[in-house]
PDB file of C-alpha atoms in Angstrom:
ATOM      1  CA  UNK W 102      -6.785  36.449  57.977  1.00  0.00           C
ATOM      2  CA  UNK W 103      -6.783  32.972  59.415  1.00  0.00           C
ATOM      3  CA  UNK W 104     -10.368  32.704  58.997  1.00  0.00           C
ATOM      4  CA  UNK W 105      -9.982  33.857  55.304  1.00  0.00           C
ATOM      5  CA  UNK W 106      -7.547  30.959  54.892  1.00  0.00           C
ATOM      6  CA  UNK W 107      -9.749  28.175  56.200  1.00  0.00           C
ATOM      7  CA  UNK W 108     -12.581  29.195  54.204  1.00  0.00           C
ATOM      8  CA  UNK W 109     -10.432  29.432  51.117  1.00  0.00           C
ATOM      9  CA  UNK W 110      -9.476  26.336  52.010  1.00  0.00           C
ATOM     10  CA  UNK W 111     -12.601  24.639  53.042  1.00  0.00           C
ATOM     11  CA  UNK W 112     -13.704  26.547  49.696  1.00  0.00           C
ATOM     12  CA  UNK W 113     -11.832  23.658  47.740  1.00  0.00           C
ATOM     13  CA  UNK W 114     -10.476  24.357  43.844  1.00  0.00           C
ATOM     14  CA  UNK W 115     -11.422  23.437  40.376  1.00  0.00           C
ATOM     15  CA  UNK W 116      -8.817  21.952  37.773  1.00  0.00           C
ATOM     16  CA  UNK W 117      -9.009  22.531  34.407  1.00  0.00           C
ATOM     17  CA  UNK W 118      -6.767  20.715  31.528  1.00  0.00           C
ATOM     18  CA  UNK W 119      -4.756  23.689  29.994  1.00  0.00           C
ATOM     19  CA  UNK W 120      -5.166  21.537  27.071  1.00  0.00           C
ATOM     20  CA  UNK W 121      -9.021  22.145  27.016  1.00  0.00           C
ATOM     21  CA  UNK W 122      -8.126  26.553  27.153  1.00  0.00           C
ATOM     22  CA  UNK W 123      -5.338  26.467  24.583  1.00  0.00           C
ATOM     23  CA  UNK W 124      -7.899  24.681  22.162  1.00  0.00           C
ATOM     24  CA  UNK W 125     -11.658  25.043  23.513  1.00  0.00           C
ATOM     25  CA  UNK W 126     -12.248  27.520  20.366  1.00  0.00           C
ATOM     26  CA  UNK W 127     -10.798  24.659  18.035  1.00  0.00           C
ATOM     27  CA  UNK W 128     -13.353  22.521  18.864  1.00  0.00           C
ATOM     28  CA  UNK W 129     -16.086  25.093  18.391  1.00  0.00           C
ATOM     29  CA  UNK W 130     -16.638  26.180  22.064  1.00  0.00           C
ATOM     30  CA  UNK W 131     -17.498  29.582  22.539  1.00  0.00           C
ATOM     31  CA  UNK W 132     -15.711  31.681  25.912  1.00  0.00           C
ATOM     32  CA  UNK W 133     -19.576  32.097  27.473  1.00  0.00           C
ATOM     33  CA  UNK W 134     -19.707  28.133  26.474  1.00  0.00           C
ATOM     34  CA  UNK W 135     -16.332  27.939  28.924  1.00  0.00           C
ATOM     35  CA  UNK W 136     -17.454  29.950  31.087  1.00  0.00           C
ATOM     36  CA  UNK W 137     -20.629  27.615  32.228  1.00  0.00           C
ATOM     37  CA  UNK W 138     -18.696  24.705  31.751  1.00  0.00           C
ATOM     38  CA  UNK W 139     -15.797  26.189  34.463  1.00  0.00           C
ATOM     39  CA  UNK W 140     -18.945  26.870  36.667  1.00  0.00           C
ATOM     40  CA  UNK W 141     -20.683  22.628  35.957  1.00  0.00           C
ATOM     41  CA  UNK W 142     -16.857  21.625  36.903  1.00  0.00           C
ATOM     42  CA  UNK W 143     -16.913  23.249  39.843  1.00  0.00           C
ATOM     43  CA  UNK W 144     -20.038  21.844  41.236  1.00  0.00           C
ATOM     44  CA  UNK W 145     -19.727  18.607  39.910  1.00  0.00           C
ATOM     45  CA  UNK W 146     -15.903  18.367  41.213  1.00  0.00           C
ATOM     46  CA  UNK W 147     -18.318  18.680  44.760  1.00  0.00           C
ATOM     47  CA  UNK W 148     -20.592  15.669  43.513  1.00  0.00           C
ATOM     48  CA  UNK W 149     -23.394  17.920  42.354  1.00  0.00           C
ATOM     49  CA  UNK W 150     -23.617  16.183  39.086  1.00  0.00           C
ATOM     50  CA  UNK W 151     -26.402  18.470  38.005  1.00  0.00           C
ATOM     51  CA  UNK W 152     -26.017  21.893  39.212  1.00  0.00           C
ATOM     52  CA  UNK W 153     -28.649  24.431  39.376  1.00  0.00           C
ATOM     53  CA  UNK W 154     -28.755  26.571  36.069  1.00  0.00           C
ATOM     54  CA  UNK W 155     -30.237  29.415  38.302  1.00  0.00           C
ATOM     55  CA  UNK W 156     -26.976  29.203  40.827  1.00  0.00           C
ATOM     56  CA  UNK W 157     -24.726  29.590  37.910  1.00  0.00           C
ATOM     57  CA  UNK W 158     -26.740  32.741  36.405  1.00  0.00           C
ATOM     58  CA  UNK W 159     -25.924  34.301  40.056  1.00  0.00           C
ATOM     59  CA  UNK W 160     -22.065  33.178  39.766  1.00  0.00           C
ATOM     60  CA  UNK W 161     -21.494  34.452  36.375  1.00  0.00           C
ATOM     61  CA  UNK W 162     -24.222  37.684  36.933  1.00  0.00           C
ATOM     62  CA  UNK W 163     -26.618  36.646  34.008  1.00  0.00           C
ATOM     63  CA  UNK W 164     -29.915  36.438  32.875  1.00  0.00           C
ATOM     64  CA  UNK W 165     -30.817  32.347  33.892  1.00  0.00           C
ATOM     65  CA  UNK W 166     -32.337  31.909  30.231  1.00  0.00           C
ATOM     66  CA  UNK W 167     -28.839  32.635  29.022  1.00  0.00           C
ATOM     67  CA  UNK W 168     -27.265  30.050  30.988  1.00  0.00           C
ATOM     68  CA  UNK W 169     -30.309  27.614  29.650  1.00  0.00           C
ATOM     69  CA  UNK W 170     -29.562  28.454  25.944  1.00  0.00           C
ATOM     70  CA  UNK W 171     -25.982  28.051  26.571  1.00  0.00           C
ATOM     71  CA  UNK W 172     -26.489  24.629  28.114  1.00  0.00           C
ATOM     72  CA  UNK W 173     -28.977  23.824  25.120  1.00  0.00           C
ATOM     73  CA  UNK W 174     -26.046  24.731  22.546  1.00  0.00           C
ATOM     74  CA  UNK W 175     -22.975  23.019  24.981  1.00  0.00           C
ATOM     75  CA  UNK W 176     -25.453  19.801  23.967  1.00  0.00           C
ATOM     76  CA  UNK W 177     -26.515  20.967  20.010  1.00  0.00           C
ATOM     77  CA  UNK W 178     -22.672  21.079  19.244  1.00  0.00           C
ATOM     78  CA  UNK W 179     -21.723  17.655  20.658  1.00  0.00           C
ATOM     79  CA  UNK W 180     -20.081  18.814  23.699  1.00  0.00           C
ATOM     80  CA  UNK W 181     -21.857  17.871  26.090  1.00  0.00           C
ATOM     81  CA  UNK W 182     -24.911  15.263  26.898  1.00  0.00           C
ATOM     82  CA  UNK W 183     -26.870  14.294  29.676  1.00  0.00           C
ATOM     83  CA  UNK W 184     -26.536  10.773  30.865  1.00  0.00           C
ATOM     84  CA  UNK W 185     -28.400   8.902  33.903  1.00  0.00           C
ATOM     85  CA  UNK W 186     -25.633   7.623  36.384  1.00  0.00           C
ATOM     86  CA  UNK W 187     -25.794   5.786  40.101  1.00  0.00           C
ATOM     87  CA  UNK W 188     -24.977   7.337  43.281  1.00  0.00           C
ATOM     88  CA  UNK W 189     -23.312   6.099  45.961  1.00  0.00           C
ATOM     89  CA  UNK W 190     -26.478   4.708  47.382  1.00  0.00           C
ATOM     90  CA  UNK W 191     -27.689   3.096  44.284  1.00  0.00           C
ATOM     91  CA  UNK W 192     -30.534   6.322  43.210  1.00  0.00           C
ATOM     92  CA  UNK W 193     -30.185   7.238  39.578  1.00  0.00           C
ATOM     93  CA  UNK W 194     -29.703  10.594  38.783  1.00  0.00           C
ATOM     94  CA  UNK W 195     -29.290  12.435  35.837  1.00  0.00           C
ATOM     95  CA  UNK W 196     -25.825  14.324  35.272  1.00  0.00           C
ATOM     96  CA  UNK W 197     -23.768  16.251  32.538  1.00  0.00           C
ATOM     97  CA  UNK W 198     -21.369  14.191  30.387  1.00  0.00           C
ATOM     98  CA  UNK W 199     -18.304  15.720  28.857  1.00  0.00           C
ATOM     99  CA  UNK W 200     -17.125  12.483  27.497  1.00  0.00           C
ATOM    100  CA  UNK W 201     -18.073  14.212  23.522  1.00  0.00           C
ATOM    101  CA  UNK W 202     -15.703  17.394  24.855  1.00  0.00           C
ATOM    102  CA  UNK W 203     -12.826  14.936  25.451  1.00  0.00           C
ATOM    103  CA  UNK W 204     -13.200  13.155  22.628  1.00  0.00           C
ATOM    104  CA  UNK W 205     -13.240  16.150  20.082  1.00  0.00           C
ATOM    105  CA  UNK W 206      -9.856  17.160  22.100  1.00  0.00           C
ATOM    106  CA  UNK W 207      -8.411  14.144  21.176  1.00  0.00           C
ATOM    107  CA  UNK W 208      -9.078  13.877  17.977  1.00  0.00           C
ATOM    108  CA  UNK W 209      -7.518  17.296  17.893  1.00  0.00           C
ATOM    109  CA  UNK W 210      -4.580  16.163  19.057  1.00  0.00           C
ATOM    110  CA  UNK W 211      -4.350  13.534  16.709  1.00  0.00           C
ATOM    111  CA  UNK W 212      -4.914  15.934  13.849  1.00  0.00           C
ATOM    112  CA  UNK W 213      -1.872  18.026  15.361  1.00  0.00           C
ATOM    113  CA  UNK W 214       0.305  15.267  15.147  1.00  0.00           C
ATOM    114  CA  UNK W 215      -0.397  14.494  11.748  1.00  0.00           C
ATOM    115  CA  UNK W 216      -0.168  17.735  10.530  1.00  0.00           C
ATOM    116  CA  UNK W 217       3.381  17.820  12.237  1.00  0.00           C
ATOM    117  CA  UNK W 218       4.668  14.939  10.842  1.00  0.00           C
ATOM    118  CA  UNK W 219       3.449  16.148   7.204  1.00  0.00           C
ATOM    119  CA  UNK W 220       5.219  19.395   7.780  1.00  0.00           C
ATOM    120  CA  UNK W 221       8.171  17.583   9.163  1.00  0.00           C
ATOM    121  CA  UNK W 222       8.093  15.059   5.670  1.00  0.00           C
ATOM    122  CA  UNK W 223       7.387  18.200   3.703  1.00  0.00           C
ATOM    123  CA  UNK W 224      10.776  20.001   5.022  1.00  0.00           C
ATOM    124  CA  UNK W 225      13.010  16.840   4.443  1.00  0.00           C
ATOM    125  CA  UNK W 226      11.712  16.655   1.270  1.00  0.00           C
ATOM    126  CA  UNK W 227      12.685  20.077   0.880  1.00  0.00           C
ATOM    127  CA  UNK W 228      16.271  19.447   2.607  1.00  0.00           C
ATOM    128  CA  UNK W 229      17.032  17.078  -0.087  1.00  0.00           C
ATOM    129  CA  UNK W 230      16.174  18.942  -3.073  1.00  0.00           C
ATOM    130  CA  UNK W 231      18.072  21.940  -1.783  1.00  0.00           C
ATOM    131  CA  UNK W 232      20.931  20.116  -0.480  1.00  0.00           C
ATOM    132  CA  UNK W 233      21.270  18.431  -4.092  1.00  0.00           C
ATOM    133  CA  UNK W 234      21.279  21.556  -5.539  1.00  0.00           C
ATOM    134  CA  UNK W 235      24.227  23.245  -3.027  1.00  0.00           C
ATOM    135  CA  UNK W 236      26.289  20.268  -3.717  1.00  0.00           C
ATOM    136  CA  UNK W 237      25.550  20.757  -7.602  1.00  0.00           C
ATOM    137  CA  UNK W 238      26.072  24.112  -7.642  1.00  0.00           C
ATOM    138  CA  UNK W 239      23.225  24.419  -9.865  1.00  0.00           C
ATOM    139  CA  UNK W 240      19.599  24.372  -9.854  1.00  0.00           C
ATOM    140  CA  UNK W 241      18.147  20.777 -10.863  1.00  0.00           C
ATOM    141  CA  UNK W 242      16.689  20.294 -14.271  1.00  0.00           C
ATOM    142  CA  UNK W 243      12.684  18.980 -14.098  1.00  0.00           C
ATOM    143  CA  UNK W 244      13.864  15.500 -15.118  1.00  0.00           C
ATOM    144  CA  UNK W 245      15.636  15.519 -12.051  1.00  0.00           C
ATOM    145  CA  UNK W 246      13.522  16.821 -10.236  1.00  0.00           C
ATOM    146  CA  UNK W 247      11.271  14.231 -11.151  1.00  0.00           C
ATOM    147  CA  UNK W 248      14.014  11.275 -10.476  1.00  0.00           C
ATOM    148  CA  UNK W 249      14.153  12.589  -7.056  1.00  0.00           C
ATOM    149  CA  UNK W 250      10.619  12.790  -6.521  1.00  0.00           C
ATOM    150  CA  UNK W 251      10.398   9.348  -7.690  1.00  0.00           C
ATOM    151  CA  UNK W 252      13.021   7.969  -5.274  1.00  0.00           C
ATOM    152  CA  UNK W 253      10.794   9.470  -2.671  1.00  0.00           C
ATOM    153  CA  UNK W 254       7.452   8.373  -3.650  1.00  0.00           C
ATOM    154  CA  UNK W 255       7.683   5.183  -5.728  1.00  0.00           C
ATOM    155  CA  UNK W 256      11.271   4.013  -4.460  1.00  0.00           C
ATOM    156  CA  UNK W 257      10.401   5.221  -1.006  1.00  0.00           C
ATOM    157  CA  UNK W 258      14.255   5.605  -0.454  1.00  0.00           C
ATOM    158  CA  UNK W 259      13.954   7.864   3.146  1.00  0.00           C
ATOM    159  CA  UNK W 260      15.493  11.404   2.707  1.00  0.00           C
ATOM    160  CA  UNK W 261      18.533  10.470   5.057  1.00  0.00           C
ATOM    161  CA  UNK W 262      19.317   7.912   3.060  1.00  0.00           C
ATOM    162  CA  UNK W 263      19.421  10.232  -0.248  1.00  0.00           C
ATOM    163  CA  UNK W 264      21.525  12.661   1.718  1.00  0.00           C
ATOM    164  CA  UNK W 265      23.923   9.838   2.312  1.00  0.00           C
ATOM    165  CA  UNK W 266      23.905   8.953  -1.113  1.00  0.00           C
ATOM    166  CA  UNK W 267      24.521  12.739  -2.276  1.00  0.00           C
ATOM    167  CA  UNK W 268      27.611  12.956   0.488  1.00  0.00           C
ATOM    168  CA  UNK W 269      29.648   9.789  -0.713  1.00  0.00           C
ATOM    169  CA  UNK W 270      28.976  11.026  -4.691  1.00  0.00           C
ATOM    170  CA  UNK W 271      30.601  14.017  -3.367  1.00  0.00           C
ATOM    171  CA  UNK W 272      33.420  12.467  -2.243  1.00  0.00           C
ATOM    172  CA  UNK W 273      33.471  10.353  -5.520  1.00  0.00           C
ATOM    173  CA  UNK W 274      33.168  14.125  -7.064  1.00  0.00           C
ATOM    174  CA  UNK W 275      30.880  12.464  -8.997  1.00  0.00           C
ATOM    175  CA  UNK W 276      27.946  15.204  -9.230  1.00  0.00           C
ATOM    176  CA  UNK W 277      25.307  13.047 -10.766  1.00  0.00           C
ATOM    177  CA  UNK W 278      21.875  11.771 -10.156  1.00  0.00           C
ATOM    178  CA  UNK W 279      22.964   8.587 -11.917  1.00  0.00           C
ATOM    179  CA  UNK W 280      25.700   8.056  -9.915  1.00  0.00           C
ATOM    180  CA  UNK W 281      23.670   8.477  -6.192  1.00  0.00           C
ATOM    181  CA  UNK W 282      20.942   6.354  -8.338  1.00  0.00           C
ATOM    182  CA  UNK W 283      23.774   3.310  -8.051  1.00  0.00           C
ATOM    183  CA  UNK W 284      24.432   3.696  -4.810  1.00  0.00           C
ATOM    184  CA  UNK W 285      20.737   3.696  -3.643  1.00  0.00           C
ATOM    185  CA  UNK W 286      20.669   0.683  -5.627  1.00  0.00           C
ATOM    186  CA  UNK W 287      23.133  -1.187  -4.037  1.00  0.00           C
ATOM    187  CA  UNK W 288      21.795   0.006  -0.740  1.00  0.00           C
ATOM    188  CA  UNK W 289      18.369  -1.500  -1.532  1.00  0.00           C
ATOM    189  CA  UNK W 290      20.024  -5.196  -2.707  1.00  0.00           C
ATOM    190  CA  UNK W 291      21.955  -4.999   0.782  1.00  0.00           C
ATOM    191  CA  UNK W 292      18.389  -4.086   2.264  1.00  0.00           C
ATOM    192  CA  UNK W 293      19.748  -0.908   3.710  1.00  0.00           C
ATOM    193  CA  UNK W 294      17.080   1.461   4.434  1.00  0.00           C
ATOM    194  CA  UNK W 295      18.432   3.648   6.942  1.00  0.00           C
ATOM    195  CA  UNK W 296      21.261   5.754   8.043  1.00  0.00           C
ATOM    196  CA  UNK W 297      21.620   3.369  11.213  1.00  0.00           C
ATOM    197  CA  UNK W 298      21.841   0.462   8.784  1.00  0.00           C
ATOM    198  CA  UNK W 299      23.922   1.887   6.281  1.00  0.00           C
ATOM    199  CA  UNK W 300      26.672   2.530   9.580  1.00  0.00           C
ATOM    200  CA  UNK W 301      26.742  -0.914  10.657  1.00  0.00           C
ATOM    201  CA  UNK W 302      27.272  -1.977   7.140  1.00  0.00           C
ATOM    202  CA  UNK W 303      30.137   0.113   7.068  1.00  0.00           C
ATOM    203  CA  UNK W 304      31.623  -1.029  10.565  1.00  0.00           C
ATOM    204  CA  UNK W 305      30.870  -5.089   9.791  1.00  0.00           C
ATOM    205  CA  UNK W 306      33.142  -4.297   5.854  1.00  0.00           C
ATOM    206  CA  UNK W 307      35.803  -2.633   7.547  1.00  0.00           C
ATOM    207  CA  UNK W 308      37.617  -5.805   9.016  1.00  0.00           C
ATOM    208  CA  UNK W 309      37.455  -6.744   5.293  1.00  0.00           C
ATOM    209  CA  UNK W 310      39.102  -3.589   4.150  1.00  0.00           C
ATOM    210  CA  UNK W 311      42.171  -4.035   6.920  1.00  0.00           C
ATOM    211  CA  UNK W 312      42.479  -7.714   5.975  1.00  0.00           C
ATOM    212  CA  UNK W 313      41.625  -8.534   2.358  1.00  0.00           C
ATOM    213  CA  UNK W 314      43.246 -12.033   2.448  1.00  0.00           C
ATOM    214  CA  UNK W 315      41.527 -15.332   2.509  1.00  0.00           C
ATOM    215  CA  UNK W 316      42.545 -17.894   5.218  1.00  0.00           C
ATOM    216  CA  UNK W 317      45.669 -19.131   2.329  1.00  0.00           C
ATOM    217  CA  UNK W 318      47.125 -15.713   2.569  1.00  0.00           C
ATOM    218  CA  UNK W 319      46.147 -14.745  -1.007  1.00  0.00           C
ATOM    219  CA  UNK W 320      43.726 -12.157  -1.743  1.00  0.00           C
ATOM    220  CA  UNK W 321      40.203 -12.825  -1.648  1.00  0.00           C
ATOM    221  CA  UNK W 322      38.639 -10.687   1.007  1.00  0.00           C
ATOM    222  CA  UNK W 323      34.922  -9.325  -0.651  1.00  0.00           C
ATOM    223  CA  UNK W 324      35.244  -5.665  -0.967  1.00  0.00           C
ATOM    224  CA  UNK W 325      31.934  -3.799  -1.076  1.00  0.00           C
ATOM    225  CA  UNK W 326      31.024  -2.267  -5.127  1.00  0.00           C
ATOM    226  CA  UNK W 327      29.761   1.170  -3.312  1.00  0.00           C
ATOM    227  CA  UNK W 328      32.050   3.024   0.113  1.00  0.00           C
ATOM    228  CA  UNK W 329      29.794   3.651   2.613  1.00  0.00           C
ATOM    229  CA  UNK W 330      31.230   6.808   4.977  1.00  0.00           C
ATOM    230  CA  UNK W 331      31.327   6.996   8.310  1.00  0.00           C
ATOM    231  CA  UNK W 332      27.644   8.879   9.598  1.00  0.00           C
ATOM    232  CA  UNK W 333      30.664  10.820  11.524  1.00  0.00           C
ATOM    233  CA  UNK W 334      31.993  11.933   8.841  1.00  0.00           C
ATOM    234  CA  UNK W 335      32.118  16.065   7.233  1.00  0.00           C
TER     235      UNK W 335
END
């Protein structure tokens, strides 16, 4: 047993991005295509930087002109080149190059991230038509539905800030489009684009609201034309 474990050991290991086998099909590698590239990494993590395609036919117990075609379509499909690199002792030497592997994986990546922040833009779109509509108690007419889509697309008011708008025409029980369309405006001349914004509006107007006196006792405190809630607020 303890001779097992030193040459299991002495055997070294091979590491693999999890990355690379939760998307090597996305970027058009096939599983024999993984398979010879699991066996290159594991050679060239020992400094063989260009293995023997007839030692990775016996590893993988096929035909070597399988393991040839597979290297000549790792290269056809961008995956993989063959670059000339220095050794240690200053010899060239020709080796294989995943660099075109990584890059496909991180354009990948890039693509995922885009995708999930148009999904995520999609759903608060979606939020704010539905939550319009709840607080309505009706479905929206297409000329509202087209206001709103305007807000969001030419206006580029941000959903949170329509929701906010929709919550304090609640409170006004003032269930119109118009009506949230005044107090977006007023938002926009006090160049309040966010939620976070909109709060510390609200906490800098309050010492106004406690105290509306000027320094001569007499009114003259500025009172803002819109409320704006607290974000705390249900």
């Amino acid at each position: 047993m303890e001779d097992f474990i030193q040459r299991y050991v002495q055997a070294g290991q091979t590491s693999v991005a999890n990355y690379l086998l939760d998307h090597f099909r996305e970027v058009g590698m096939t599983t024999d295509q993984l398979l010879v590239y699991f066996q290159l990494r594991r050679y060239m993590d020992r400094g063989r930087q260009l293995p023997n395609a007839d030692e990775i036919a016996a590893h993988l117990g096929w035909d070597k002109q399988k393991v040839y075609q597979l290297l000549h379509e790792l290269i056809t499909h961008k995956l993989m080149t063959i670059t000339t690199v220095t050794d240690s002792q200053g010899q060239k030497q020709d080796a294989y190059d995943f660099r075109l592997l990584t890059e496909k994986l991180s354009q990948l990546a890039v693509q995922e991230t885009q995708q999930q922040a148009q999904a995520t833009v999609s759903n608060d779109r979606s939020a704010v038509f539905n939550q319009i509509e709840t607080e309505f108690g009706r479905p929206l007419s297409p000329l509202e539905m087209e206001s709103i889509t305007q807000w969001l697309d030419q206006d580029h008011y941000r959903p949170e800030l329509i929701q906010l708008a929709l919550k304090e025409a609640v409170l006004s029980q003032a269930y119109s489009l118009k009506y949230m369309d005044r107090i977006l405006l007023s938002w926009e001349r006090k160049n309040l684009k966010t939620a976070a914004q909109v709060q510390r509006e609200k906490e800098r107007q309050e010492p106004r609201r406690t105290n509306p006196t000027n320094g001569n006792g007499t009114g003259g405190g500025e009172v803002p034309d819109v409320p704006i809630f607290k974000l705390t607020d249900r």
